[in-house]
mmCIF file of C-alpha atoms and ligand atoms in Angstrom:
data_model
loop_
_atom_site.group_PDB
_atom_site.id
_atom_site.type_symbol
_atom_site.label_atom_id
_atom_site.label_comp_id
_atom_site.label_asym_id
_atom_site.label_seq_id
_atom_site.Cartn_x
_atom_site.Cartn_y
_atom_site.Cartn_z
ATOM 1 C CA UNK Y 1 -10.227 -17.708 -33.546
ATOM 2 C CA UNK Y 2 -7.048 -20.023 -34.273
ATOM 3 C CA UNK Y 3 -3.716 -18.521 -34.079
ATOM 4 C CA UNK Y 4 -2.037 -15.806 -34.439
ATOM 5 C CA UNK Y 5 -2.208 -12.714 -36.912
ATOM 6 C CA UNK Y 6 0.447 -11.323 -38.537
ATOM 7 C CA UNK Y 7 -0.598 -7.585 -38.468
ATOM 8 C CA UNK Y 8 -0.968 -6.247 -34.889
ATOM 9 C CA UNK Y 9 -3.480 -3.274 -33.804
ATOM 10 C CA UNK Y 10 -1.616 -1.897 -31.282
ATOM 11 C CA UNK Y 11 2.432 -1.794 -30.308
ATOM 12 C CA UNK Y 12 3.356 -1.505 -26.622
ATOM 13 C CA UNK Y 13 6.596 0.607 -26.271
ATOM 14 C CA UNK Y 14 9.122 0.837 -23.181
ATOM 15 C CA UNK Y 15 10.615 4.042 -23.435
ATOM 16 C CA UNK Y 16 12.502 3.350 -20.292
ATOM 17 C CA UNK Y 17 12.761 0.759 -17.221
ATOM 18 C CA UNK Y 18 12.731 3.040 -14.852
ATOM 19 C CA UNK Y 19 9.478 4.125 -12.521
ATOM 20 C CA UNK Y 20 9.480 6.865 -9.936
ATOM 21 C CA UNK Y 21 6.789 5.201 -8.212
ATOM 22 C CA UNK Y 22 6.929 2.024 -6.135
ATOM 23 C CA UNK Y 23 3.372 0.860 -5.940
ATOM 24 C CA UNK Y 24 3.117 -1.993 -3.984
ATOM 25 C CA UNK Y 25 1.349 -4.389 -6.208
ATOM 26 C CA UNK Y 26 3.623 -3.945 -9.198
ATOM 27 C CA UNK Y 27 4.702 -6.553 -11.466
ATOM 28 C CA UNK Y 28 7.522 -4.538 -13.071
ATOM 29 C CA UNK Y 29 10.918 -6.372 -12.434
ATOM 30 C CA UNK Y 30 13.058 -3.774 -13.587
ATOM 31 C CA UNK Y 31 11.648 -0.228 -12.168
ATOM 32 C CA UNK Y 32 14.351 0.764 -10.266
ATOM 33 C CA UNK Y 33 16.733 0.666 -13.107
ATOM 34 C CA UNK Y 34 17.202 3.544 -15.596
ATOM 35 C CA UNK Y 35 17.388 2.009 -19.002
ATOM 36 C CA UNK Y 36 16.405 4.266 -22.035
ATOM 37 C CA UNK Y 37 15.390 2.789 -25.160
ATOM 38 C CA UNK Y 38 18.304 3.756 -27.881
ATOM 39 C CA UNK Y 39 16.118 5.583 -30.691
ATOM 40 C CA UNK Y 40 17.188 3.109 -33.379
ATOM 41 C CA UNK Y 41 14.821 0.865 -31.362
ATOM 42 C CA UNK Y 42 12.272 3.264 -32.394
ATOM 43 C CA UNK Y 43 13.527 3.927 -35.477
ATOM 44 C CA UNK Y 44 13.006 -0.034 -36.323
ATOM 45 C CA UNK Y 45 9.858 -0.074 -35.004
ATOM 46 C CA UNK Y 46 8.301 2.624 -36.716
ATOM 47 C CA UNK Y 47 9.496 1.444 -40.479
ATOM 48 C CA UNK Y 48 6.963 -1.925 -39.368
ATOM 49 C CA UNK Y 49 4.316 0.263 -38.200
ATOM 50 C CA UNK Y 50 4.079 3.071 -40.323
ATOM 51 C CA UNK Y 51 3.053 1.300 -43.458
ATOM 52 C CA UNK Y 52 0.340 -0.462 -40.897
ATOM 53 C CA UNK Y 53 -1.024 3.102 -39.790
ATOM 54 C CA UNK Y 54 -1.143 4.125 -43.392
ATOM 55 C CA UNK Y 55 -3.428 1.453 -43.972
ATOM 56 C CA UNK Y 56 -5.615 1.524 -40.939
ATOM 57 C CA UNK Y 57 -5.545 2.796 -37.795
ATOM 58 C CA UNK Y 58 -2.751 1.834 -35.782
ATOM 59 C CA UNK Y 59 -1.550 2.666 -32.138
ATOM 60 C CA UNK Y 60 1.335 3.014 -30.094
ATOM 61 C CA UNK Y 61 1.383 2.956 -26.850
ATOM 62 C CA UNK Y 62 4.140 4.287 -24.444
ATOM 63 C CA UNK Y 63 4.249 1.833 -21.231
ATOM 64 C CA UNK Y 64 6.941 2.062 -18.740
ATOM 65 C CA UNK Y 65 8.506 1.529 -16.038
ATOM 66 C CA UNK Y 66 6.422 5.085 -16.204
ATOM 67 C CA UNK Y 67 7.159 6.392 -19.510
ATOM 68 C CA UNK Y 68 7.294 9.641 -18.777
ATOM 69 C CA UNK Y 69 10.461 9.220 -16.461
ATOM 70 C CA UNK Y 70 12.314 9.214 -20.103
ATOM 71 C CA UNK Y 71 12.454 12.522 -20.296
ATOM 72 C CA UNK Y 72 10.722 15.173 -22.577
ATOM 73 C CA UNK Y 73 13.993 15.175 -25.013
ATOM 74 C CA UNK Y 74 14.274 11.457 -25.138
ATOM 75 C CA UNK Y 75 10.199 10.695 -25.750
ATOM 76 C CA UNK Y 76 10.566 13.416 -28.831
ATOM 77 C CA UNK Y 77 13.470 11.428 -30.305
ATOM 78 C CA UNK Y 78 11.842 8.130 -30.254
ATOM 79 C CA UNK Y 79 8.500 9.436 -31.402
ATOM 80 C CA UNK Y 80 9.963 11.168 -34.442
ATOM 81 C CA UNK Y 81 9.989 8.197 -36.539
ATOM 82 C CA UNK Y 82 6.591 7.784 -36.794
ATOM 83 C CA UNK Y 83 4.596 9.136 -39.242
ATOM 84 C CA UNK Y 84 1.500 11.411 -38.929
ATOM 85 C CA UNK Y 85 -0.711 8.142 -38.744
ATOM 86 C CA UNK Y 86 -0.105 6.979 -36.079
ATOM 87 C CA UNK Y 87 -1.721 6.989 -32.791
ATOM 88 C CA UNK Y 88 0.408 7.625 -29.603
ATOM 89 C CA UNK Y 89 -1.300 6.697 -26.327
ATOM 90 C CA UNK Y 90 0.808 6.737 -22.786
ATOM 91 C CA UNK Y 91 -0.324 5.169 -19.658
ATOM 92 C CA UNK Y 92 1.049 6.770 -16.858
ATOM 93 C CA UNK Y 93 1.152 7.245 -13.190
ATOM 94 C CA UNK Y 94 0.389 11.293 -13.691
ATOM 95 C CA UNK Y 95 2.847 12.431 -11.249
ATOM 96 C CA UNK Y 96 5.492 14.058 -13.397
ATOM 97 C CA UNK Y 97 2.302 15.917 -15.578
ATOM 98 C CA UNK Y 98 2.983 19.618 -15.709
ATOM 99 C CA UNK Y 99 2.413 22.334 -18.026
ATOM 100 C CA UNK Y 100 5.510 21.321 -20.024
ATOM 101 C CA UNK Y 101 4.192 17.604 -20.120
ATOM 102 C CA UNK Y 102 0.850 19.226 -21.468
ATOM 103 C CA UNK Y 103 1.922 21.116 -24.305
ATOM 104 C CA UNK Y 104 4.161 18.000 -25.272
ATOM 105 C CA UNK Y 105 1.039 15.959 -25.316
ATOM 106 C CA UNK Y 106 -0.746 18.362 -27.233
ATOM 107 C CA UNK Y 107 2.298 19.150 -29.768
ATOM 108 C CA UNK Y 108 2.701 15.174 -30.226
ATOM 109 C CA UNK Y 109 -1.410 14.296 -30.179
ATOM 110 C CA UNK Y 110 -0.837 11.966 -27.315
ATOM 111 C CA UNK Y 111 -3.663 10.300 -25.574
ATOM 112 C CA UNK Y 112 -3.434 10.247 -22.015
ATOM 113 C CA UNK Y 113 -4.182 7.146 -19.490
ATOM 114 C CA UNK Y 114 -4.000 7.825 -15.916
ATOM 115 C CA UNK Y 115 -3.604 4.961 -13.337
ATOM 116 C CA UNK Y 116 -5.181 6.026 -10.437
ATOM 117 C CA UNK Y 117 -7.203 3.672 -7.715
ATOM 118 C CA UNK Y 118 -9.904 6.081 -6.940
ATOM 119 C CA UNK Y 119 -10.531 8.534 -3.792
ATOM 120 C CA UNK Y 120 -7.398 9.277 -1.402
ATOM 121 C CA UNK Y 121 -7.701 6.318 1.015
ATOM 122 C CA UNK Y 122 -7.999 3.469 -1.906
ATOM 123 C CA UNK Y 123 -4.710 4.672 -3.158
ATOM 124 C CA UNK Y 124 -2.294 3.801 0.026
ATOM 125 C CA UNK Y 125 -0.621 1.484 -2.014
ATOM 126 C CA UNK Y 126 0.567 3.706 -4.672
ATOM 127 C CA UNK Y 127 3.267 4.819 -3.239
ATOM 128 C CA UNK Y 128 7.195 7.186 -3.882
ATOM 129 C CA UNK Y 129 10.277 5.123 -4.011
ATOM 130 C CA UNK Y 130 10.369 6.618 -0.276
ATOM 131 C CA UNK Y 131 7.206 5.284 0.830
ATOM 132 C CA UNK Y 132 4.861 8.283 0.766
ATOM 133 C CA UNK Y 133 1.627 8.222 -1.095
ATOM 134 C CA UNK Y 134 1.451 9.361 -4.194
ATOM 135 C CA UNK Y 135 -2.189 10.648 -4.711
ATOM 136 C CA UNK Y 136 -1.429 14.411 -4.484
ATOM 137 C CA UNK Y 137 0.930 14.323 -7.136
ATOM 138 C CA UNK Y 138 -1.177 12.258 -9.187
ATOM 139 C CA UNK Y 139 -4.012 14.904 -8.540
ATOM 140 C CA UNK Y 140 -1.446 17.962 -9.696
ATOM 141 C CA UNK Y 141 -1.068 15.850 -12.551
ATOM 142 C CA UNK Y 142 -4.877 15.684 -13.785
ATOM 143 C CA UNK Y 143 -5.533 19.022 -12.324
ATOM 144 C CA UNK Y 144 -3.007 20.007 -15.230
ATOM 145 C CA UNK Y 145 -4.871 17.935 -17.900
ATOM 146 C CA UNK Y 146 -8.087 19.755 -17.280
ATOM 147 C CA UNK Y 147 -6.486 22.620 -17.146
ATOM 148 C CA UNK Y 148 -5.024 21.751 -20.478
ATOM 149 C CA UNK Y 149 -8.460 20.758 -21.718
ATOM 150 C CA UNK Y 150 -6.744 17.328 -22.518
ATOM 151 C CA UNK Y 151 -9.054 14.488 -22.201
ATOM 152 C CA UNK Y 152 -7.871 11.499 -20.175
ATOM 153 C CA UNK Y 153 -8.782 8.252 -19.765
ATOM 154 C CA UNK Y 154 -8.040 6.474 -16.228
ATOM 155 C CA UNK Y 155 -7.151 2.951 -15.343
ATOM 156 C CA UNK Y 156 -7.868 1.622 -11.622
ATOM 157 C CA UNK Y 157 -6.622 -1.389 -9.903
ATOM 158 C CA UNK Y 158 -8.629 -3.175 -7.480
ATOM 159 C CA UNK Y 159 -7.369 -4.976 -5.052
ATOM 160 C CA UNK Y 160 -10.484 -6.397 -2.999
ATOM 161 C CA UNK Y 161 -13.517 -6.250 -5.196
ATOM 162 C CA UNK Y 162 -17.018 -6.250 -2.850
ATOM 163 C CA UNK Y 163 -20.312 -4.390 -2.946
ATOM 164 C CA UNK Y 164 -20.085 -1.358 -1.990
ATOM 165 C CA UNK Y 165 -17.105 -0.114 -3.746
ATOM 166 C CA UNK Y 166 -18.100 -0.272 -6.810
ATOM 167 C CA UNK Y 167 -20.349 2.810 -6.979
ATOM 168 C CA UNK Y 168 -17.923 4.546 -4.779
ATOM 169 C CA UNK Y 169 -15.401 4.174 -7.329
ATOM 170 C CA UNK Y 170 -17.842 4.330 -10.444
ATOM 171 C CA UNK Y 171 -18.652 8.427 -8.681
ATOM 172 C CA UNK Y 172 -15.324 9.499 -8.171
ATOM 173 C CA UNK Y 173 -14.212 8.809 -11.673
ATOM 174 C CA UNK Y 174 -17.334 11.045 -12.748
ATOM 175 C CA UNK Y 175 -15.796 13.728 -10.949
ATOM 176 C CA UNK Y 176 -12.087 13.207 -11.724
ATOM 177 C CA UNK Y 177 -13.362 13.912 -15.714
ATOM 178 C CA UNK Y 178 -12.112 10.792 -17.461
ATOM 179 C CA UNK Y 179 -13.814 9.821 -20.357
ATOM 180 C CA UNK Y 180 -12.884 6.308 -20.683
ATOM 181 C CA UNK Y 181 -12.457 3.593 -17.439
ATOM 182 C CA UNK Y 182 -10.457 0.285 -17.497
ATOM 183 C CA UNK Y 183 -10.931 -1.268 -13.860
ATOM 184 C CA UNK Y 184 -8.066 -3.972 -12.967
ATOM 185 C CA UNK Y 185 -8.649 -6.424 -10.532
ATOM 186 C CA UNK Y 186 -4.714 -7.277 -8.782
ATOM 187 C CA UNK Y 187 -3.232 -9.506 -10.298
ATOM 188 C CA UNK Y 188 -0.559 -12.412 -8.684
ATOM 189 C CA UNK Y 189 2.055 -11.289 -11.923
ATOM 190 C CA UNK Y 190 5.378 -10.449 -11.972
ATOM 191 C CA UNK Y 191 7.179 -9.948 -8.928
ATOM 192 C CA UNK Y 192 3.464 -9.184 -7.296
ATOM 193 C CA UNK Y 193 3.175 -12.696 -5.818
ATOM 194 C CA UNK Y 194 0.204 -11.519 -3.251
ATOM 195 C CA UNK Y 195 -2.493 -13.689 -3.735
ATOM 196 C CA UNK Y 196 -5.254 -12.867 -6.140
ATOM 197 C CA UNK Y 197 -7.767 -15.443 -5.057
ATOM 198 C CA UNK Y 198 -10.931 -13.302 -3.716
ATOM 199 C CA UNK Y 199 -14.477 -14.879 -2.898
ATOM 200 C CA UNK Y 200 -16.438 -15.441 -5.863
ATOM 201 C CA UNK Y 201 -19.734 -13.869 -4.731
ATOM 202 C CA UNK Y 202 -18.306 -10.365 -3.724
ATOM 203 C CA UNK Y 203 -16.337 -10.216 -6.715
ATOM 204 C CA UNK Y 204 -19.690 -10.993 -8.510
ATOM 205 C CA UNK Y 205 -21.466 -8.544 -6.357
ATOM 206 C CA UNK Y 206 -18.508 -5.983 -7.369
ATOM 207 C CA UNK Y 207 -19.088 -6.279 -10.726
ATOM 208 C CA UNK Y 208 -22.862 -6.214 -10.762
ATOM 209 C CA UNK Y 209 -22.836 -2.952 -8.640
ATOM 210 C CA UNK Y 210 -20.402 -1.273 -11.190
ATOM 211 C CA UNK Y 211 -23.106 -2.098 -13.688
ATOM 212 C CA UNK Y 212 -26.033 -0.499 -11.580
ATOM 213 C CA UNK Y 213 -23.572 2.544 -10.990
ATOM 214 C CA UNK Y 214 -22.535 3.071 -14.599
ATOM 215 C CA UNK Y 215 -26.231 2.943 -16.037
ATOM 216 C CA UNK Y 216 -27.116 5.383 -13.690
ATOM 217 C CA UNK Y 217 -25.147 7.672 -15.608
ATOM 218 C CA UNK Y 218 -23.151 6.652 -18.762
ATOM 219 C CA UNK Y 219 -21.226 9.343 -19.270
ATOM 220 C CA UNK Y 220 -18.063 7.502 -18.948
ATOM 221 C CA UNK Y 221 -17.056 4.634 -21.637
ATOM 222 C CA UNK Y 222 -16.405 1.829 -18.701
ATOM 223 C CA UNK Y 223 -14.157 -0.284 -20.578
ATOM 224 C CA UNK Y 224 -15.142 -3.908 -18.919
ATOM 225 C CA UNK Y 225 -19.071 -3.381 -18.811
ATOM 226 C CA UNK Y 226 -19.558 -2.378 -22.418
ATOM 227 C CA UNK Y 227 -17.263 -5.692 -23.313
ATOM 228 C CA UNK Y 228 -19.878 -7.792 -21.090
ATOM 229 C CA UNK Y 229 -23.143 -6.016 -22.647
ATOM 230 C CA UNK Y 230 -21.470 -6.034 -26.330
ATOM 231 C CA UNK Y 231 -20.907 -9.995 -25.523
ATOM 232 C CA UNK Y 232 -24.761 -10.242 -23.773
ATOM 233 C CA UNK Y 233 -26.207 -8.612 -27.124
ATOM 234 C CA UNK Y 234 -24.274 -10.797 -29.362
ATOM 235 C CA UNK Y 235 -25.651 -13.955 -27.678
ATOM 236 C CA UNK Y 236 -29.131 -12.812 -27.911
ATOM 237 C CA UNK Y 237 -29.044 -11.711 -31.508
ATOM 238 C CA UNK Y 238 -27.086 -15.237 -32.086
ATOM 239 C CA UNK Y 239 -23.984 -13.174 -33.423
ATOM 240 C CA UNK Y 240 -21.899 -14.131 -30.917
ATOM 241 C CA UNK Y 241 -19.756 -16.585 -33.082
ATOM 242 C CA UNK Y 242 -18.148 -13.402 -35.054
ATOM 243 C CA UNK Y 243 -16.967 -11.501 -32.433
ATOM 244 C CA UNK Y 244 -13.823 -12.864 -31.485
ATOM 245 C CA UNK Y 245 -11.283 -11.956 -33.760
ATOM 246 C CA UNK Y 246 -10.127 -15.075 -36.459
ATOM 247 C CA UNK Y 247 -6.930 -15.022 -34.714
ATOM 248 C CA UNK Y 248 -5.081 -13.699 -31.541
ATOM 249 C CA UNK Y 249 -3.652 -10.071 -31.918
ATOM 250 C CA UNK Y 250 -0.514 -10.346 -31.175
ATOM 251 C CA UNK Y 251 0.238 -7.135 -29.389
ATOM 252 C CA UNK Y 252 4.052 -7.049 -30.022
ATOM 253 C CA UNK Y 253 6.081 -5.191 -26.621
ATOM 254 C CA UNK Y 254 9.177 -3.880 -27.562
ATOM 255 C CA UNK Y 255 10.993 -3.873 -24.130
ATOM 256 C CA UNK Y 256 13.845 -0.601 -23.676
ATOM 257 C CA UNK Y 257 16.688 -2.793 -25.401
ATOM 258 C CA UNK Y 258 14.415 -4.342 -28.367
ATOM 259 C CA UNK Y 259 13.577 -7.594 -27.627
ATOM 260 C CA UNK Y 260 9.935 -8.943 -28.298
ATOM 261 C CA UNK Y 261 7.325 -10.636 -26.299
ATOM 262 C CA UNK Y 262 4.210 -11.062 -27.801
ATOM 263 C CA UNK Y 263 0.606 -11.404 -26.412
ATOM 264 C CA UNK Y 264 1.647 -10.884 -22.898
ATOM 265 C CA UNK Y 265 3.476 -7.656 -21.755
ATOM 266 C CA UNK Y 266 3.801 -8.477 -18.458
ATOM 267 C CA UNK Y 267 6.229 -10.868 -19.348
ATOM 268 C CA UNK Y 268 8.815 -8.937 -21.043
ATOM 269 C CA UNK Y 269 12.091 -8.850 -18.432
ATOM 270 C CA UNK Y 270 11.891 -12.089 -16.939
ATOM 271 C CA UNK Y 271 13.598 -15.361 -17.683
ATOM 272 C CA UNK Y 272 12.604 -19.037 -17.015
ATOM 273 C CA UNK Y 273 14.655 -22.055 -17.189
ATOM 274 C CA UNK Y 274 12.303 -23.241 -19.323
ATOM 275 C CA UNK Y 275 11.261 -20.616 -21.892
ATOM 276 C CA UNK Y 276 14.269 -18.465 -21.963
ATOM 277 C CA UNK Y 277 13.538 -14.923 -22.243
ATOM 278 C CA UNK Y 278 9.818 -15.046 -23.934
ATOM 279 C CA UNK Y 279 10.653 -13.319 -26.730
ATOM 280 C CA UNK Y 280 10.162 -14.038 -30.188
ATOM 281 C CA UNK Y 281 13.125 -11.977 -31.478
ATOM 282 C CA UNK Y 282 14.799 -8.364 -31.344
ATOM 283 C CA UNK Y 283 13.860 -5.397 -33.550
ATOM 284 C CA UNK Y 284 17.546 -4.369 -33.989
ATOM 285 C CA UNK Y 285 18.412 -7.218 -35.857
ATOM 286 C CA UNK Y 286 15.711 -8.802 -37.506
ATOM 287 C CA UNK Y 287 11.925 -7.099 -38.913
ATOM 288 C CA UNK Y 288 9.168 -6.397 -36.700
ATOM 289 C CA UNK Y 289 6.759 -7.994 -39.129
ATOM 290 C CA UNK Y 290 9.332 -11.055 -39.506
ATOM 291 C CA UNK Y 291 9.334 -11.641 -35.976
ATOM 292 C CA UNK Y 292 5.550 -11.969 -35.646
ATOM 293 C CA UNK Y 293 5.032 -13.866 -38.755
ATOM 294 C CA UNK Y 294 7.685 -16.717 -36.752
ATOM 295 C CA UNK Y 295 6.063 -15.801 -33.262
ATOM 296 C CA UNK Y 296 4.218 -18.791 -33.346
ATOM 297 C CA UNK Y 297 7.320 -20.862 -33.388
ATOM 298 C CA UNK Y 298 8.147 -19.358 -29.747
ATOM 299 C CA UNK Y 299 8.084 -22.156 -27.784
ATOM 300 C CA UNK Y 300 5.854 -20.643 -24.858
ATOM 301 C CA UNK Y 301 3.560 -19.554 -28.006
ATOM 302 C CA UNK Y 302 2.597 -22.960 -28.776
ATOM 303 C CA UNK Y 303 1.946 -24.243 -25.525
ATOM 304 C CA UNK Y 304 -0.391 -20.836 -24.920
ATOM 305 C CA UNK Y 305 -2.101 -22.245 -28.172
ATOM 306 C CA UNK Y 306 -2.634 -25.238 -26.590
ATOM 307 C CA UNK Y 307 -4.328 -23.980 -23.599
ATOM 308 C CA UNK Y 308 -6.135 -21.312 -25.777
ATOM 309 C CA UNK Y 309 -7.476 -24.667 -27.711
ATOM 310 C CA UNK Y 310 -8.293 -26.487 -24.171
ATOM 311 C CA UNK Y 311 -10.251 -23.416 -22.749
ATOM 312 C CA UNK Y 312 -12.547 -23.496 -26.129
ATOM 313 C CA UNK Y 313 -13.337 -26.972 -25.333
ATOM 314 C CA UNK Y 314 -14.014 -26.943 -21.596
ATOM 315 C CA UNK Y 315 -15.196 -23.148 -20.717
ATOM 316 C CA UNK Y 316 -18.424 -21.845 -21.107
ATOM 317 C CA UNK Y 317 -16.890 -18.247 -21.030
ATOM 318 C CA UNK Y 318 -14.432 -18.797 -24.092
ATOM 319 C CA UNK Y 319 -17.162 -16.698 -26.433
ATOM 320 C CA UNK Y 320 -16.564 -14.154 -24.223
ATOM 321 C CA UNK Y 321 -12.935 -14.214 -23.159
ATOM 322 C CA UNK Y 322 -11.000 -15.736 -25.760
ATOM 323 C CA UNK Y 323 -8.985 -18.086 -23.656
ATOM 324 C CA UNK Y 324 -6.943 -15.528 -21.337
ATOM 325 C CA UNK Y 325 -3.455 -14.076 -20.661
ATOM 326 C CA UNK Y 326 -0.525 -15.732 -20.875
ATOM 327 C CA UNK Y 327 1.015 -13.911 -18.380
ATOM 328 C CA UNK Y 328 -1.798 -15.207 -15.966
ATOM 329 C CA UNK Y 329 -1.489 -18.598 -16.843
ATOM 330 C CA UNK Y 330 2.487 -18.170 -16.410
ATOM 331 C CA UNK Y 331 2.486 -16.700 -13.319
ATOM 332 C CA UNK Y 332 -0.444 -18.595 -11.622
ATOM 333 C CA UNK Y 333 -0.053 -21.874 -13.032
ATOM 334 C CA UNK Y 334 4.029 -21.754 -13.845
ATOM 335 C CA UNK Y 335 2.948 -22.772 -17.584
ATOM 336 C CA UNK Y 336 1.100 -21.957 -20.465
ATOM 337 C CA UNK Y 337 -0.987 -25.307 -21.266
ATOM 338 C CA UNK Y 338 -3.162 -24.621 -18.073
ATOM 339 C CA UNK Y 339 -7.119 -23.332 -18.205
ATOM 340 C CA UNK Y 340 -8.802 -21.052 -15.654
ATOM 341 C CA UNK Y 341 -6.412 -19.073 -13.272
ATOM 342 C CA UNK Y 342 -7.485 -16.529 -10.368
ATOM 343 C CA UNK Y 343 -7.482 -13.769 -12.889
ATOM 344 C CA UNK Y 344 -10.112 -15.059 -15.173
ATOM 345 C CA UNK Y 345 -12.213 -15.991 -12.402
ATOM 346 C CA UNK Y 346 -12.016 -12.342 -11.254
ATOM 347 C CA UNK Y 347 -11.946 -10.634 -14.582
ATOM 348 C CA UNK Y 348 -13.864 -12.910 -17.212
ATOM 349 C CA UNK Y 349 -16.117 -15.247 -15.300
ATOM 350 C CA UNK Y 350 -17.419 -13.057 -12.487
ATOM 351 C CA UNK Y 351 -17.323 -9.829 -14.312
ATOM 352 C CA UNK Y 352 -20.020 -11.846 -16.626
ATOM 353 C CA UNK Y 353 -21.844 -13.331 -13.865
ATOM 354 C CA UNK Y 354 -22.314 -9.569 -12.159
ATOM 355 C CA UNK Y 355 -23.974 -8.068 -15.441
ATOM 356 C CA UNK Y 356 -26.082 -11.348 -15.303
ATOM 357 C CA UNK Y 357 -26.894 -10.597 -11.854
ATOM 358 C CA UNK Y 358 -27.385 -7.123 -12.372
ATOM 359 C CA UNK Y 359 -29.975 -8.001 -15.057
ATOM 360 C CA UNK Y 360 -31.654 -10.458 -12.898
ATOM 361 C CA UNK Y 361 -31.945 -7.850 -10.155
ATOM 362 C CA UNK Y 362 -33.032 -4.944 -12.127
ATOM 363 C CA UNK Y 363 -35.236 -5.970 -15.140
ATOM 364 C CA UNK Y 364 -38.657 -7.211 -15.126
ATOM 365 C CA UNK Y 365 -39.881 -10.266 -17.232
ATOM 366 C CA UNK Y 366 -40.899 -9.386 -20.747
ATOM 367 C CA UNK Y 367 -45.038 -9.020 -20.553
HETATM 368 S S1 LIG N 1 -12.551 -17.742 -18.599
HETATM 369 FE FE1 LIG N 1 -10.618 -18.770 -18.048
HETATM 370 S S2 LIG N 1 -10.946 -20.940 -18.505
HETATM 371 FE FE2 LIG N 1 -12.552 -19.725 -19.592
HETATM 372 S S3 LIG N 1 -11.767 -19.301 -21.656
HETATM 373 FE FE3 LIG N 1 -11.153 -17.617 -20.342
HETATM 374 S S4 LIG N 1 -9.095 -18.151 -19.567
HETATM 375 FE FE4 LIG N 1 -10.044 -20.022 -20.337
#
């Protein structure tokens, strides 16, 4: 893997600044503010990815702010550019779901992503701009998606990873009905500045739980343990080599006013003395595809190269995780350049070492 491709899988879209949540551990500079995307932002976006979609599958996928605080009107107007190849996918906090949303998602073939941090008491921290939790709401907004018969997929943060949870959580997303699972550990990002530095071994123990809890019963695809096992296979069939991609996807967000920031969205909206905006260029005045085929010459893009290239030769987990986030390595390390960071400790280098342990625990020597 060396560079960066020209042809994305996946666009991230910000319909709109603007959340009506205020979760506490929230990167998003901007989510107070109410600014819509103008539809000619869509309009330039969709004349790069449409001839992508016709060739393959592409996605797009609606990210706020919470996306769905754009209105009904306003989503239709800047989906309408795309053609009928394209994939739409919104992640959203669920608390504005309702009949109405429903049918829209249904009309528009929208795939739904729920962020949601498990059972009642794990979710004090998502909370209204007023301060009170959140988790009914988010409820009335799934119970409406089943209702629907709209599958869902749900995405959890964790903030303190330990045994114990992890089968707590792993059971209640059995019962909520999503099909697919992404689990986040918190992140230090944005303007979250909490620490994210958590003791190795219960973060280990975390992961390796999740594991036991999820072959129990499969029936949901959890997102980071079928990376790890995919990875695990791929060493022991000596295949690992091919599974990184030949170069980094991109993964182009277009922020509300149609600016660019590649490989990182958690970047798009801040500044730095240093790098300047962090992006690459703005749909309104120059081609999508013509700003990613110069997005290497973003200055923060080479540096990231450059740590990308000093995590292959120093980490044992680069097979497996590519070299990282540049947001991560931003926010943790106040530059690009850097190696490991809290987050791949948590995410990459533990969540590996827990399906280890879980194999050690669990499997007996072959006879
Ligand atoms: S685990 Fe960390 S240090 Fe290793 S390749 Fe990934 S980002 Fe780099």
């Amino acid at each position: 893997m060396r560079g960066i491709a020209a042809v994305p899988s996946y666009v991230v879209m910000q319909p709109t600044t603007l959340c009506n949540l205020d979760c506490v551990y929230c990167y998003l500079p901007m989510r107070a503010v109410d600014r819509r995307m103008p539809v000619p932002v869509a309009e330039a976006v969709a004349a790069a990815v449409n001839p992508w979609a016709a060739a393959g599958r592409f996605s797009v996928v609606w990210h706020g702010g919470e996306p769905l605080a754009a209105g009904r009107e306003h989503l239709a107007a800047l989906l309408a550019p795309f053609g009928p190849e394209v994939e739409h996918h919104v992640q959203t906090n669920a608390t504005l779901i309702d009949d109405a949303w429903c049918a829209f998602f249904a009309e528009h073939g929208i795939r739904v992503s729920v962020s949601v941090d498990g059972p009642r008491e794990r979710n004090g921290e998502r909370v209204t701009r007023g301060g009170r939790p959140a988790y009914d709401r988010i409820l009335a907004g799934v119970a409406a998606l089943r209702r629907h018969g709209l599958p869902f997929s749900a995405l959890a943060v964790v903030s303190r990873p330990e045994p114990g949870l992890a089968t707590e959580l792993y059971d209640y997303f059995l019962d909520l009905g999503c099909d697919v699972l992404g689990i986040n550990i918190e992140e230090t990002e944005g303007v979250n500045t909490r620490t994210n530095a958590r003791d190795a071994a219960a973060v280990t123990g975390f992961w390796a739980e999740l594991v036991g809890a999820w072959r129990r019963d499969p029936r949901i695809h959890l997102r980071e343990v079928e990376w790890s096992l995919r990875y695990a296979g791929a060493v022991l069939a000596g295949t690992a080599d091919d599974l990184l991609p030949r170069r980094l996807d991109p993964i182009p967000t277009v922020a509300q006013d149609g600016s660019v920031v590649v490989l990182s969205p958690e970047l798009a909206g801040f500044t730095d003395p240093r790098y300047g905006d962090f992006s690459s260029g703005n749909v309104l005045s120059t081609p999508l595809a013509e700003i990613l085929a110069g997005a290497g010459r973003t200055p923060w893009v080479g540096e990231f190269l450059t740590g990308v290239e000093a995590c292959r030769s120093s980490c044992p987990y680069f097979g497996f995780c590519g070299g990282g986030h540049a947001a991560n390595r931003y926010f943790e390390l106040g530059r690009f350049d850097g190696t490991e960071t809290e987050h791949c400790r948590n995410s990459k280098i533990r969540l590996l070492e827990g399906v280890l342990e879980h194999a050690r625990d669990h499997e007996s020597p072959a006879a």
